[in-house]
PDB file of C-alpha atoms in Angstrom:
ATOM      1  CA  MET Z   1     192.704 138.098  73.210  1.00  0.00           C
ATOM      2  CA  VAL Z   2     190.915 136.684  70.181  1.00  0.00           C
ATOM      3  CA  GLN Z   3     190.826 133.062  69.124  1.00  0.00           C
ATOM      4  CA  ALA Z   4     190.274 132.718  65.387  1.00  0.00           C
ATOM      5  CA  GLY Z   5     187.357 130.575  64.286  1.00  0.00           C
ATOM      6  CA  GLY Z   6     188.347 126.912  63.972  1.00  0.00           C
ATOM      7  CA  ILE Z   7     192.062 127.632  64.372  1.00  0.00           C
ATOM      8  CA  ALA Z   8     193.861 127.135  67.702  1.00  0.00           C
ATOM      9  CA  MET Z   9     196.010 130.249  67.403  1.00  0.00           C
ATOM     10  CA  GLU Z  10     195.350 133.347  69.462  1.00  0.00           C
ATOM     11  CA  TYR Z  11     196.161 136.968  68.777  1.00  0.00           C
ATOM     12  CA  LYS Z  12     196.024 140.311  70.524  1.00  0.00           C
ATOM     13  CA  ASN Z  13     196.004 143.907  69.281  1.00  0.00           C
ATOM     14  CA  ILE Z  14     198.579 145.587  71.526  1.00  0.00           C
ATOM     15  CA  ASP Z  15     198.116 149.035  69.978  1.00  0.00           C
ATOM     16  CA  LYS Z  16     196.681 150.521  66.780  1.00  0.00           C
ATOM     17  CA  GLN Z  17     199.558 149.253  64.630  1.00  0.00           C
ATOM     18  CA  HIS Z  18     200.675 145.943  66.124  1.00  0.00           C
ATOM     19  CA  ILE Z  19     199.080 142.527  66.473  1.00  0.00           C
ATOM     20  CA  LEU Z  20     200.842 139.732  68.351  1.00  0.00           C
ATOM     21  CA  VAL Z  21     199.987 136.240  67.110  1.00  0.00           C
ATOM     22  CA  ARG Z  22     200.736 132.981  68.918  1.00  0.00           C
ATOM     23  CA  LEU Z  23     200.444 129.797  66.896  1.00  0.00           C
ATOM     24  CA  ASP Z  24     200.102 126.407  68.563  1.00  0.00           C
ATOM     25  CA  PRO Z  25     200.933 122.818  67.522  1.00  0.00           C
ATOM     26  CA  GLY Z  26     199.113 121.873  64.337  1.00  0.00           C
ATOM     27  CA  ASP Z  27     198.353 125.466  63.274  1.00  0.00           C
ATOM     28  CA  GLU Z  28     199.261 126.292  59.677  1.00  0.00           C
ATOM     29  CA  ILE Z  29     201.024 129.643  59.334  1.00  0.00           C
ATOM     30  CA  VAL Z  30     199.584 131.033  56.091  1.00  0.00           C
ATOM     31  CA  ALA Z  31     195.970 130.040  56.844  1.00  0.00           C
ATOM     32  CA  SER Z  32     196.241 131.428  60.373  1.00  0.00           C
ATOM     33  CA  LEU Z  33     197.642 134.783  59.269  1.00  0.00           C
ATOM     34  CA  MET Z  34     195.083 135.099  56.480  1.00  0.00           C
ATOM     35  CA  GLN Z  35     192.362 134.479  59.088  1.00  0.00           C
ATOM     36  CA  VAL Z  36     193.762 137.328  61.215  1.00  0.00           C
ATOM     37  CA  ALA Z  37     193.990 139.573  58.129  1.00  0.00           C
ATOM     38  CA  LYS Z  38     190.355 138.879  57.304  1.00  0.00           C
ATOM     39  CA  GLU Z  39     189.068 139.323  60.878  1.00  0.00           C
ATOM     40  CA  GLU Z  40     191.069 142.527  61.416  1.00  0.00           C
ATOM     41  CA  THR Z  41     190.453 143.898  57.882  1.00  0.00           C
ATOM     42  CA  ILE Z  42     194.182 144.344  57.250  1.00  0.00           C
ATOM     43  CA  GLN Z  43     194.888 146.191  53.993  1.00  0.00           C
ATOM     44  CA  LEU Z  44     198.676 146.515  54.294  1.00  0.00           C
ATOM     45  CA  ALA Z  45     201.118 145.100  56.843  1.00  0.00           C
ATOM     46  CA  MET Z  46     204.598 143.738  57.450  1.00  0.00           C
ATOM     47  CA  VAL Z  47     204.996 140.336  59.110  1.00  0.00           C
ATOM     48  CA  GLN Z  48     207.903 138.885  61.059  1.00  0.00           C
ATOM     49  CA  GLY Z  49     208.157 135.840  63.249  1.00  0.00           C
ATOM     50  CA  LEU Z  50     209.993 132.846  64.641  1.00  0.00           C
ATOM     51  CA  GLY Z  51     209.111 129.488  66.142  1.00  0.00           C
ATOM     52  CA  ALA Z  52     209.244 125.771  65.380  1.00  0.00           C
ATOM     53  CA  VAL Z  53     207.694 123.824  62.504  1.00  0.00           C
ATOM     54  CA  LYS Z  54     207.307 120.142  61.671  1.00  0.00           C
ATOM     55  CA  LYS Z  55     206.436 120.561  58.001  1.00  0.00           C
ATOM     56  CA  VAL Z  56     207.234 123.329  55.563  1.00  0.00           C
ATOM     57  CA  VAL Z  57     206.459 123.688  51.864  1.00  0.00           C
ATOM     58  CA  MET Z  58     208.529 126.431  50.281  1.00  0.00           C
ATOM     59  CA  GLY Z  59     209.578 127.251  46.794  1.00  0.00           C
ATOM     60  CA  VAL Z  60     211.828 129.091  44.436  1.00  0.00           C
ATOM     61  CA  TYR Z  61     210.254 130.926  41.509  1.00  0.00           C
ATOM     62  CA  ASN Z  62     211.315 129.936  37.997  1.00  0.00           C
ATOM     63  CA  VAL Z  63     210.737 133.109  35.965  1.00  0.00           C
ATOM     64  CA  PRO Z  64     211.016 131.592  32.451  1.00  0.00           C
ATOM     65  CA  ALA Z  65     208.578 128.777  33.352  1.00  0.00           C
ATOM     66  CA  GLN Z  66     206.471 131.168  35.484  1.00  0.00           C
ATOM     67  CA  HIS Z  67     205.920 128.764  38.370  1.00  0.00           C
ATOM     68  CA  TYR Z  68     207.265 127.917  41.822  1.00  0.00           C
ATOM     69  CA  GLN Z  69     209.384 124.808  42.267  1.00  0.00           C
ATOM     70  CA  ALA Z  70     208.087 123.578  45.627  1.00  0.00           C
ATOM     71  CA  ASN Z  71     210.181 121.712  48.185  1.00  0.00           C
ATOM     72  CA  THR Z  72     208.614 119.924  51.153  1.00  0.00           C
ATOM     73  CA  LEU Z  73     210.576 119.325  54.347  1.00  0.00           C
ATOM     74  CA  GLU Z  74     209.272 117.276  57.268  1.00  0.00           C
ATOM     75  CA  GLY Z  75     210.923 116.792  60.658  1.00  0.00           C
ATOM     76  CA  ALA Z  76     212.146 119.065  63.443  1.00  0.00           C
ATOM     77  CA  PHE Z  77     212.904 122.607  62.274  1.00  0.00           C
ATOM     78  CA  GLU Z  78     213.485 125.927  64.001  1.00  0.00           C
ATOM     79  CA  MET Z  79     211.782 128.760  62.149  1.00  0.00           C
ATOM     80  CA  LEU Z  80     214.722 131.154  62.064  1.00  0.00           C
ATOM     81  CA  SER Z  81     212.859 133.850  60.198  1.00  0.00           C
ATOM     82  CA  LEU Z  82     209.421 134.498  58.795  1.00  0.00           C
ATOM     83  CA  THR Z  83     209.143 137.753  56.899  1.00  0.00           C
ATOM     84  CA  GLY Z  84     206.738 139.205  54.396  1.00  0.00           C
ATOM     85  CA  THR Z  85     203.718 141.313  53.633  1.00  0.00           C
ATOM     86  CA  ILE Z  86     199.964 141.186  53.852  1.00  0.00           C
ATOM     87  CA  ASP Z  87     198.080 143.252  51.305  1.00  0.00           C
ATOM     88  CA  THR Z  88     195.161 142.627  48.947  1.00  0.00           C
ATOM     89  CA  MET Z  89     194.422 141.199  45.528  1.00  0.00           C
ATOM     90  CA  GLU Z  90     190.982 141.831  44.068  1.00  0.00           C
ATOM     91  CA  GLU Z  91     189.979 143.185  47.504  1.00  0.00           C
ATOM     92  CA  ASN Z  92     190.788 139.901  49.300  1.00  0.00           C
ATOM     93  CA  PRO Z  93     193.641 139.419  51.799  1.00  0.00           C
ATOM     94  CA  TYR Z  94     196.850 138.321  50.072  1.00  0.00           C
ATOM     95  CA  SER Z  95     200.090 137.098  51.632  1.00  0.00           C
ATOM     96  CA  HIS Z  96     203.662 137.107  50.392  1.00  0.00           C
ATOM     97  CA  PHE Z  97     205.883 135.364  52.942  1.00  0.00           C
ATOM     98  CA  HIS Z  98     209.414 134.008  52.892  1.00  0.00           C
ATOM     99  CA  ILE Z  99     210.738 131.574  55.486  1.00  0.00           C
ATOM    100  CA  THR Z 100     214.112 130.311  56.651  1.00  0.00           C
ATOM    101  CA  VAL Z 101     214.259 127.161  58.772  1.00  0.00           C
ATOM    102  CA  GLY Z 102     217.168 125.385  60.436  1.00  0.00           C
ATOM    103  CA  ASP Z 103     217.413 121.612  60.636  1.00  0.00           C
ATOM    104  CA  GLU Z 104     218.928 119.342  63.317  1.00  0.00           C
ATOM    105  CA  LYS Z 105     222.351 119.592  61.625  1.00  0.00           C
ATOM    106  CA  GLY Z 106     222.294 123.378  61.698  1.00  0.00           C
ATOM    107  CA  LEU Z 107     221.708 123.716  57.972  1.00  0.00           C
ATOM    108  CA  ALA Z 108     219.408 126.492  56.778  1.00  0.00           C
ATOM    109  CA  HIS Z 109     216.716 126.094  54.130  1.00  0.00           C
ATOM    110  CA  GLY Z 110     214.611 128.921  52.780  1.00  0.00           C
ATOM    111  CA  GLY Z 111     212.251 130.166  50.142  1.00  0.00           C
ATOM    112  CA  HIS Z 112     208.789 131.469  49.352  1.00  0.00           C
ATOM    113  CA  LEU Z 113     206.385 130.064  51.957  1.00  0.00           C
ATOM    114  CA  ASN Z 114     203.463 128.018  50.670  1.00  0.00           C
ATOM    115  CA  GLU Z 115     202.593 126.175  53.879  1.00  0.00           C
ATOM    116  CA  ALA Z 116     204.125 125.445  57.289  1.00  0.00           C
ATOM    117  CA  VAL Z 117     202.705 123.503  60.218  1.00  0.00           C
ATOM    118  CA  ILE Z 118     203.709 124.435  63.763  1.00  0.00           C
ATOM    119  CA  SER Z 119     205.322 121.747  65.937  1.00  0.00           C
ATOM    120  CA  ALA Z 120     205.598 123.682  69.218  1.00  0.00           C
ATOM    121  CA  THR Z 121     204.774 127.381  68.909  1.00  0.00           C
ATOM    122  CA  ALA Z 122     205.345 130.482  66.814  1.00  0.00           C
ATOM    123  CA  GLU Z 123     205.490 134.135  67.807  1.00  0.00           C
ATOM    124  CA  ILE Z 124     204.530 136.485  65.000  1.00  0.00           C
ATOM    125  CA  ILE Z 125     204.223 140.265  64.912  1.00  0.00           C
ATOM    126  CA  ILE Z 126     201.988 141.938  62.343  1.00  0.00           C
ATOM    127  CA  THR Z 127     202.761 145.640  61.873  1.00  0.00           C
ATOM    128  CA  LYS Z 128     199.865 147.398  60.166  1.00  0.00           C
ATOM    129  CA  LEU Z 129     200.788 150.199  57.772  1.00  0.00           C
ATOM    130  CA  SER Z 130     198.612 153.129  56.786  1.00  0.00           C
ATOM    131  CA  GLY Z 131     197.140 152.977  53.313  1.00  0.00           C
ATOM    132  CA  SER Z 132     196.554 149.982  51.104  1.00  0.00           C
ATOM    133  CA  ILE Z 133     198.010 148.301  48.055  1.00  0.00           C
ATOM    134  CA  ASP Z 134     196.408 145.835  45.670  1.00  0.00           C
ATOM    135  CA  ARG Z 135     198.157 143.299  43.444  1.00  0.00           C
ATOM    136  CA  ARG Z 136     197.858 142.417  39.793  1.00  0.00           C
ATOM    137  CA  LYS Z 137     199.296 139.565  37.754  1.00  0.00           C
ATOM    138  CA  SER Z 138     202.371 140.563  35.748  1.00  0.00           C
ATOM    139  CA  PRO Z 139     202.197 139.182  32.200  1.00  0.00           C
ATOM    140  CA  GLU Z 140     205.996 139.422  32.007  1.00  0.00           C
ATOM    141  CA  THR Z 141     206.831 137.322  35.084  1.00  0.00           C
ATOM    142  CA  GLY Z 142     203.557 135.638  36.014  1.00  0.00           C
ATOM    143  CA  LEU Z 143     203.938 136.967  39.552  1.00  0.00           C
ATOM    144  CA  ASN Z 144     201.274 138.863  41.480  1.00  0.00           C
ATOM    145  CA  ILE Z 145     202.956 142.247  41.865  1.00  0.00           C
ATOM    146  CA  TRP Z 146     202.022 145.483  43.597  1.00  0.00           C
ATOM    147  CA  LYS Z 147     199.732 147.698  41.528  1.00  0.00           C
ATOM    148  CA  PHE Z 148     200.511 151.404  42.026  1.00  0.00           C
TER     149      PHE Z 148
END
């Protein structure tokens, strides 16, 4: 079991391909997973998870304007789904995560994850893939896309 420097979360390599991550109250999802990616030298991986958050900043990309319209939600939310990838951009860890959360009324909200703070816990599985992929900025969309 490894505790990441300065972050309360813990993680464990359960085999050569899978890392289990537990986030605790106050942990921020993106920063925590980027810390794991850096410590474990992850070049390419899939991420999935669930849990509970008290704050989430997520967005929808506006292609013509080439920017994310961010929405911030604060309160009690179940993290119904966290999904995405970890890869690299200019040889540094890079994340692309989407999140769906449910509110107290049972309504779902989702989008591209910018930030989310854990209220209770989160259980996240990182599945490492063989190989690597780097990203580049697309002049057409403004997005950081896979570079083959």
